[in-house]
mmCIF file of C-alpha atoms and ligand atoms in Angstrom:
data_model
loop_
_atom_site.group_PDB
_atom_site.id
_atom_site.type_symbol
_atom_site.label_atom_id
_atom_site.label_comp_id
_atom_site.label_asym_id
_atom_site.label_seq_id
_atom_site.Cartn_x
_atom_site.Cartn_y
_atom_site.Cartn_z
ATOM 1 C CA MET R 692 -0.032 0.001 0.020
ATOM 2 C CA ARG R 693 1.301 3.436 -0.913
ATOM 3 C CA ARG R 694 0.900 5.931 1.930
ATOM 4 C CA PRO R 695 -0.392 9.323 0.733
ATOM 5 C CA PHE R 696 2.267 12.063 0.566
ATOM 6 C CA ILE R 697 1.374 15.763 0.699
ATOM 7 C CA CYS R 698 4.084 18.194 0.294
ATOM 8 C CA GLY R 699 3.871 21.991 0.323
ATOM 9 C CA ASN R 700 6.289 23.839 -1.863
ATOM 10 C CA TRP R 701 6.498 27.499 -0.583
ATOM 11 C CA LYS R 702 8.627 28.681 -3.482
ATOM 12 C CA MET R 703 10.044 32.101 -2.858
ATOM 13 C CA ASN R 704 7.598 33.033 -0.136
ATOM 14 C CA LYS R 705 7.572 33.703 3.665
ATOM 15 C CA THR R 706 10.030 35.275 6.058
ATOM 16 C CA VAL R 707 11.592 33.327 8.860
ATOM 17 C CA ARG R 708 8.929 34.607 11.290
ATOM 18 C CA GLU R 709 6.100 33.794 8.978
ATOM 19 C CA SER R 710 7.531 30.323 8.391
ATOM 20 C CA GLU R 711 7.722 29.715 12.138
ATOM 21 C CA ILE R 712 4.198 30.800 12.762
ATOM 22 C CA PHE R 713 2.984 28.605 9.914
ATOM 23 C CA ALA R 714 4.842 25.523 11.199
ATOM 24 C CA GLN R 715 3.552 26.084 14.845
ATOM 25 C CA GLN R 716 -0.127 26.504 13.606
ATOM 26 C CA LEU R 717 0.026 23.392 11.309
ATOM 27 C CA ALA R 718 1.729 21.270 13.954
ATOM 28 C CA ALA R 719 -0.989 22.189 16.556
ATOM 29 C CA LEU R 720 -3.752 21.352 14.144
ATOM 30 C CA LEU R 721 -2.564 17.947 12.738
ATOM 31 C CA PRO R 722 -4.213 15.019 14.305
ATOM 32 C CA PRO R 723 -1.670 12.737 16.073
ATOM 33 C CA SER R 724 -2.752 9.524 14.266
ATOM 34 C CA LEU R 725 -2.396 10.897 10.821
ATOM 35 C CA GLN R 726 -1.987 8.140 8.307
ATOM 36 C CA ARG R 727 -0.477 10.328 5.701
ATOM 37 C CA ASP R 728 3.076 11.767 5.248
ATOM 38 C CA VAL R 729 3.216 15.552 5.308
ATOM 39 C CA ALA R 730 6.261 17.789 4.493
ATOM 40 C CA ILE R 731 6.834 21.465 3.891
ATOM 41 C CA ALA R 732 9.484 23.078 1.747
ATOM 42 C CA PRO R 733 10.193 26.493 3.163
ATOM 43 C CA PRO R 734 12.848 28.708 1.454
ATOM 44 C CA PHE R 735 16.416 27.995 2.461
ATOM 45 C CA THR R 736 16.513 30.903 4.920
ATOM 46 C CA ALA R 737 13.741 29.443 7.034
ATOM 47 C CA LEU R 738 14.779 25.732 6.980
ATOM 48 C CA HIS R 739 16.636 25.793 10.273
ATOM 49 C CA SER R 740 13.984 27.665 12.324
ATOM 50 C CA VAL R 741 11.279 25.423 10.906
ATOM 51 C CA ALA R 742 13.363 22.311 11.566
ATOM 52 C CA LEU R 743 13.388 23.234 15.278
ATOM 53 C CA ILE R 744 9.647 23.722 15.482
ATOM 54 C CA ILE R 745 8.651 20.559 13.726
ATOM 55 C CA ARG R 746 11.183 18.258 15.424
ATOM 56 C CA ASN R 747 8.603 16.323 17.461
ATOM 57 C CA THR R 748 5.706 16.483 15.001
ATOM 58 C CA PRO R 749 4.652 14.468 12.010
ATOM 59 C CA ILE R 750 5.650 17.255 9.736
ATOM 60 C CA ARG R 751 8.782 16.533 7.748
ATOM 61 C CA LEU R 752 11.187 19.041 6.171
ATOM 62 C CA ALA R 753 11.913 19.377 2.389
ATOM 63 C CA ALA R 754 14.204 21.744 0.543
ATOM 64 C CA GLN R 755 13.230 23.199 -2.883
ATOM 65 C CA ASN R 756 16.609 22.679 -4.619
ATOM 66 C CA VAL R 757 20.179 21.459 -4.096
ATOM 67 C CA HIS R 758 23.636 21.638 -5.778
ATOM 68 C CA ASP R 759 24.981 18.348 -7.010
ATOM 69 C CA ARG R 760 28.509 18.862 -5.482
ATOM 70 C CA PRO R 761 29.103 18.413 -1.694
ATOM 71 C CA LYS R 762 31.146 21.590 -1.188
ATOM 72 C CA GLY R 763 33.469 24.031 -2.738
ATOM 73 C CA ALA R 764 33.496 27.262 -4.813
ATOM 74 C CA PHE R 765 29.989 27.449 -5.945
ATOM 75 C CA THR R 766 28.901 30.865 -4.642
ATOM 76 C CA GLY R 767 25.262 31.091 -3.667
ATOM 77 C CA GLU R 768 24.643 27.238 -3.710
ATOM 78 C CA ILE R 769 23.523 24.827 -1.012
ATOM 79 C CA SER R 770 24.787 21.191 -0.870
ATOM 80 C CA ALA R 771 23.068 17.974 0.038
ATOM 81 C CA PRO R 772 25.236 17.439 3.135
ATOM 82 C CA MET R 773 24.125 20.912 4.324
ATOM 83 C CA LEU R 774 20.389 20.012 3.846
ATOM 84 C CA LEU R 775 20.945 16.791 5.674
ATOM 85 C CA ASP R 776 22.595 18.625 8.487
ATOM 86 C CA ILE R 777 19.730 21.096 8.801
ATOM 87 C CA GLY R 778 17.186 18.177 9.105
ATOM 88 C CA CYS R 779 15.842 17.743 5.597
ATOM 89 C CA GLN R 780 14.301 14.478 4.732
ATOM 90 C CA TYR R 781 13.219 15.332 1.163
ATOM 91 C CA VAL R 782 14.563 17.493 -1.639
ATOM 92 C CA ILE R 783 12.512 18.803 -4.611
ATOM 93 C CA VAL R 784 14.634 18.310 -7.697
ATOM 94 C CA GLY R 785 14.010 19.471 -11.286
ATOM 95 C CA HIS R 786 10.998 21.644 -10.648
ATOM 96 C CA SER R 787 9.730 23.217 -13.806
ATOM 97 C CA GLU R 788 10.626 26.758 -12.598
ATOM 98 C CA ARG R 789 14.172 25.474 -12.168
ATOM 99 C CA ARG R 790 14.211 23.794 -15.590
ATOM 100 C CA SER R 791 12.815 26.961 -17.435
ATOM 101 C CA TYR R 792 14.341 29.975 -15.368
ATOM 102 C CA PHE R 793 17.573 28.384 -14.355
ATOM 103 C CA GLY R 794 18.372 26.106 -17.233
ATOM 104 C CA GLU R 795 18.446 22.812 -15.387
ATOM 105 C CA THR R 796 18.873 19.870 -17.775
ATOM 106 C CA ASP R 797 17.831 16.205 -17.117
ATOM 107 C CA GLU R 798 21.576 15.443 -16.852
ATOM 108 C CA TRP R 799 22.077 18.012 -14.110
ATOM 109 C CA ILE R 800 18.876 16.927 -12.346
ATOM 110 C CA ASN R 801 20.190 13.402 -12.440
ATOM 111 C CA LYS R 802 23.403 14.460 -10.687
ATOM 112 C CA LYS R 803 21.419 16.400 -7.953
ATOM 113 C CA ILE R 804 19.187 13.317 -7.383
ATOM 114 C CA LYS R 805 22.358 11.199 -6.835
ATOM 115 C CA ALA R 806 23.675 13.688 -4.326
ATOM 116 C CA VAL R 807 20.429 13.677 -2.381
ATOM 117 C CA LEU R 808 20.353 9.927 -2.324
ATOM 118 C CA GLU R 809 23.991 9.586 -1.298
ATOM 119 C CA ASN R 810 23.244 11.767 1.673
ATOM 120 C CA GLY R 811 20.342 9.563 2.853
ATOM 121 C CA MET R 812 17.446 11.894 1.830
ATOM 122 C CA GLN R 813 14.675 11.253 -0.624
ATOM 123 C CA PRO R 814 14.446 13.173 -3.899
ATOM 124 C CA ILE R 815 11.135 14.441 -5.260
ATOM 125 C CA LEU R 816 11.703 14.467 -9.007
ATOM 126 C CA CYS R 817 9.425 16.886 -10.914
ATOM 127 C CA VAL R 818 8.433 16.206 -14.510
ATOM 128 C CA GLY R 819 5.698 17.594 -16.771
ATOM 129 C CA GLU R 820 5.080 18.984 -20.134
ATOM 130 C CA THR R 821 4.314 22.562 -21.267
ATOM 131 C CA LEU R 822 0.996 23.506 -22.794
ATOM 132 C CA GLU R 823 2.666 23.674 -26.280
ATOM 133 C CA GLU R 824 4.066 20.095 -25.811
ATOM 134 C CA ARG R 825 0.654 18.802 -24.758
ATOM 135 C CA GLU R 826 -1.058 20.373 -27.753
ATOM 136 C CA GLU R 827 1.477 18.844 -30.040
ATOM 137 C CA ASN R 828 0.902 15.479 -28.478
ATOM 138 C CA PHE R 829 4.393 15.320 -26.903
ATOM 139 C CA THR R 830 3.214 14.798 -23.291
ATOM 140 C CA PHE R 831 4.310 11.136 -23.087
ATOM 141 C CA SER R 832 7.629 11.594 -24.900
ATOM 142 C CA VAL R 833 8.584 14.571 -22.831
ATOM 143 C CA VAL R 834 7.685 12.808 -19.580
ATOM 144 C CA GLU R 835 9.434 9.685 -20.738
ATOM 145 C CA ARG R 836 12.656 11.714 -21.439
ATOM 146 C CA GLN R 837 12.523 13.361 -18.044
ATOM 147 C CA ILE R 838 11.960 10.135 -16.111
ATOM 148 C CA LYS R 839 14.635 8.253 -17.943
ATOM 149 C CA GLY R 840 17.006 11.125 -17.713
ATOM 150 C CA GLY R 841 16.308 11.909 -14.124
ATOM 151 C CA LEU R 842 16.616 8.234 -12.875
ATOM 152 C CA GLN R 843 19.541 7.324 -14.998
ATOM 153 C CA GLY R 844 21.928 4.995 -13.099
ATOM 154 C CA LEU R 845 20.225 5.166 -9.841
ATOM 155 C CA GLY R 846 19.652 1.466 -9.476
ATOM 156 C CA ILE R 847 16.650 -0.121 -8.046
ATOM 157 C CA ASP R 848 17.418 0.964 -4.651
ATOM 158 C CA GLY R 849 17.786 4.635 -5.608
ATOM 159 C CA ILE R 850 14.609 4.546 -7.765
ATOM 160 C CA SER R 851 12.607 3.028 -4.961
ATOM 161 C CA LYS R 852 13.564 5.925 -2.645
ATOM 162 C CA THR R 853 12.520 8.422 -5.123
ATOM 163 C CA ILE R 854 9.103 10.205 -5.276
ATOM 164 C CA ILE R 855 7.958 11.409 -8.632
ATOM 165 C CA ALA R 856 5.893 14.490 -8.947
ATOM 166 C CA TYR R 857 3.899 14.960 -12.159
ATOM 167 C CA GLU R 858 3.451 18.691 -12.588
ATOM 168 C CA PRO R 859 2.047 19.733 -16.013
ATOM 169 C CA VAL R 860 3.619 23.162 -16.532
ATOM 170 C CA TRP R 861 0.295 24.582 -17.845
ATOM 171 C CA ALA R 862 -1.397 23.760 -14.549
ATOM 172 C CA ILE R 863 1.268 25.465 -12.235
ATOM 173 C CA GLY R 864 0.134 28.613 -10.642
ATOM 174 C CA THR R 865 -2.599 29.105 -13.387
ATOM 175 C CA GLY R 866 -5.621 27.898 -11.357
ATOM 176 C CA LYS R 867 -6.110 25.396 -14.204
ATOM 177 C CA THR R 868 -5.896 21.818 -12.763
ATOM 178 C CA ALA R 869 -5.459 18.751 -14.986
ATOM 179 C CA GLU R 870 -8.607 16.842 -15.007
ATOM 180 C CA PRO R 871 -8.241 13.769 -12.640
ATOM 181 C CA PHE R 872 -8.369 11.392 -15.671
ATOM 182 C CA GLN R 873 -5.749 13.465 -17.479
ATOM 183 C CA ALA R 874 -3.328 13.326 -14.446
ATOM 184 C CA GLN R 875 -4.165 9.587 -13.915
ATOM 185 C CA GLU R 876 -3.181 8.655 -17.515
ATOM 186 C CA VAL R 877 0.234 10.299 -17.163
ATOM 187 C CA HIS R 878 0.755 8.802 -13.634
ATOM 188 C CA ARG R 879 -0.096 5.336 -15.033
ATOM 189 C CA PHE R 880 2.377 5.941 -17.918
ATOM 190 C CA ILE R 881 5.138 6.961 -15.341
ATOM 191 C CA ARG R 882 4.489 3.865 -13.284
ATOM 192 C CA LYS R 883 4.879 1.722 -16.463
ATOM 193 C CA GLU R 884 8.118 3.497 -17.307
ATOM 194 C CA VAL R 885 9.437 2.927 -13.813
ATOM 195 C CA GLU R 886 8.361 -0.707 -14.115
ATOM 196 C CA LYS R 887 10.497 -1.022 -17.251
ATOM 197 C CA LEU R 888 13.504 0.359 -15.326
ATOM 198 C CA THR R 889 12.889 -1.723 -12.183
ATOM 199 C CA SER R 890 10.286 -4.295 -11.510
ATOM 200 C CA GLN R 891 6.546 -4.535 -11.123
ATOM 201 C CA GLU R 892 6.927 -4.656 -7.398
ATOM 202 C CA VAL R 893 9.204 -1.563 -7.164
ATOM 203 C CA ALA R 894 6.833 0.376 -9.527
ATOM 204 C CA ASN R 895 3.844 -0.601 -7.456
ATOM 205 C CA GLU R 896 5.317 0.896 -4.347
ATOM 206 C CA LEU R 897 6.627 4.069 -5.978
ATOM 207 C CA ARG R 898 4.748 7.127 -4.944
ATOM 208 C CA ILE R 899 3.769 9.410 -7.759
ATOM 209 C CA ILE R 900 2.243 12.678 -6.648
ATOM 210 C CA TYR R 901 0.436 15.434 -8.678
ATOM 211 C CA GLY R 902 1.091 19.107 -8.652
ATOM 212 C CA GLY R 903 -0.495 22.063 -10.337
ATOM 213 C CA SER R 904 -3.183 24.263 -8.870
ATOM 214 C CA VAL R 905 -4.175 21.665 -6.184
ATOM 215 C CA ASN R 906 -6.616 23.169 -3.719
ATOM 216 C CA PRO R 907 -9.066 22.002 -1.031
ATOM 217 C CA SER R 908 -11.812 21.412 -3.597
ATOM 218 C CA ASN R 909 -9.963 19.425 -6.150
ATOM 219 C CA ILE R 910 -7.737 17.197 -3.985
ATOM 220 C CA SER R 911 -10.437 14.495 -3.331
ATOM 221 C CA PRO R 912 -11.163 13.667 -6.972
ATOM 222 C CA LEU R 913 -7.530 13.662 -7.815
ATOM 223 C CA MET R 914 -6.694 11.351 -4.887
ATOM 224 C CA ALA R 915 -9.483 9.036 -5.926
ATOM 225 C CA GLU R 916 -7.474 8.082 -9.012
ATOM 226 C CA GLU R 917 -5.669 4.819 -8.696
ATOM 227 C CA ASP R 918 -2.204 5.976 -9.562
ATOM 228 C CA ILE R 919 -2.227 9.372 -7.736
ATOM 229 C CA ASP R 920 -0.532 8.980 -4.383
ATOM 230 C CA GLY R 921 -0.337 12.499 -3.176
ATOM 231 C CA ALA R 922 0.177 16.215 -4.055
ATOM 232 C CA LEU R 923 2.913 18.811 -4.382
ATOM 233 C CA VAL R 924 1.061 21.942 -3.536
ATOM 234 C CA GLY R 925 2.242 25.501 -4.355
ATOM 235 C CA GLY R 926 -0.008 28.472 -3.727
ATOM 236 C CA ALA R 927 -2.477 26.687 -1.525
ATOM 237 C CA SER R 928 0.251 25.550 0.813
ATOM 238 C CA LEU R 929 0.915 29.094 1.883
ATOM 239 C CA SER R 930 -2.322 29.124 3.964
ATOM 240 C CA VAL R 931 -2.479 26.914 6.965
ATOM 241 C CA ASP R 932 -6.257 26.491 6.513
ATOM 242 C CA ASP R 933 -6.076 25.437 2.895
ATOM 243 C CA PHE R 934 -3.070 23.226 3.301
ATOM 244 C CA LEU R 935 -4.713 21.361 6.307
ATOM 245 C CA SER R 936 -7.884 20.861 4.293
ATOM 246 C CA ILE R 937 -5.801 19.356 1.562
ATOM 247 C CA ILE R 938 -3.854 17.088 3.965
ATOM 248 C CA MET R 939 -7.200 16.029 5.501
ATOM 249 C CA TYR R 940 -9.015 15.296 2.103
ATOM 250 C CA LYS R 941 -11.589 12.594 2.302
HETATM 251 P P1 LIG B 1016 0.620 25.738 -7.625
HETATM 252 O O1 LIG B 1016 -0.040 24.735 -6.709
HETATM 253 O O2 LIG B 1016 0.679 27.127 -7.180
HETATM 254 O O3 LIG B 1016 -0.030 25.601 -8.942
HETATM 255 O O4 LIG B 1016 2.121 25.224 -7.734
HETATM 256 C C1 LIG B 1016 2.324 23.866 -8.013
HETATM 257 C C2 LIG B 1016 3.830 23.662 -7.905
HETATM 258 O O5 LIG B 1016 4.620 24.106 -8.690
HETATM 259 C C3 LIG B 1016 4.208 22.821 -6.762
HETATM 260 O O6 LIG B 1016 5.629 22.496 -6.839
#
């Protein structure tokens, strides 16, 4: 059985104080016997303070990006050992905003994923097509390239620790969610691709989460789909009420 995974990606939002208040409020509202995995990805500047607040709660810490090298002369970058040190359990890698604004390639993303795994954390590999690619029927070929490129050389062990987030670029921050059946068909395709790289058993256990304008009203129909195992939530994860409603979907 795949345990649902809900992760909030705050992107470039919230000061340290705002992040602390959010973490305190969410921690106080989460039921103790929650059968779901919950993580938040604050900006780098707030990771340490949030880590201290969520230490004895069910909330886990995620980072939004990482550099592939462990240390050295890379001004402005943050390494995987640093993220582990601060208490991160998950790292988002290859988000479409990083691919499009910062030129991240599948090859580079693959190196970052390896760095995350080598440091005992779990990568959340983001994949997804643009509107143009969807309209030209390239959805599956684009996602296939991103999956194969991102997971290259990880081995069964590495792949089984990876979470894949399908985030169609046209649904991110647009208020336009993929219809549950549209997301499901890509999630199913991703699971089949992972099966080819590993085994049916590994593919069946792999968590594939959906991202793109997820909100309290569309989460339930998305989660009702067979191959959708959770959500990577942007805008709606900035409000404690909305994020909590998403976590507590029925
Ligand atoms: P929105 O939920 O704001 O569309 O963002 C999705 C996303 O990019 C999460 O990583």
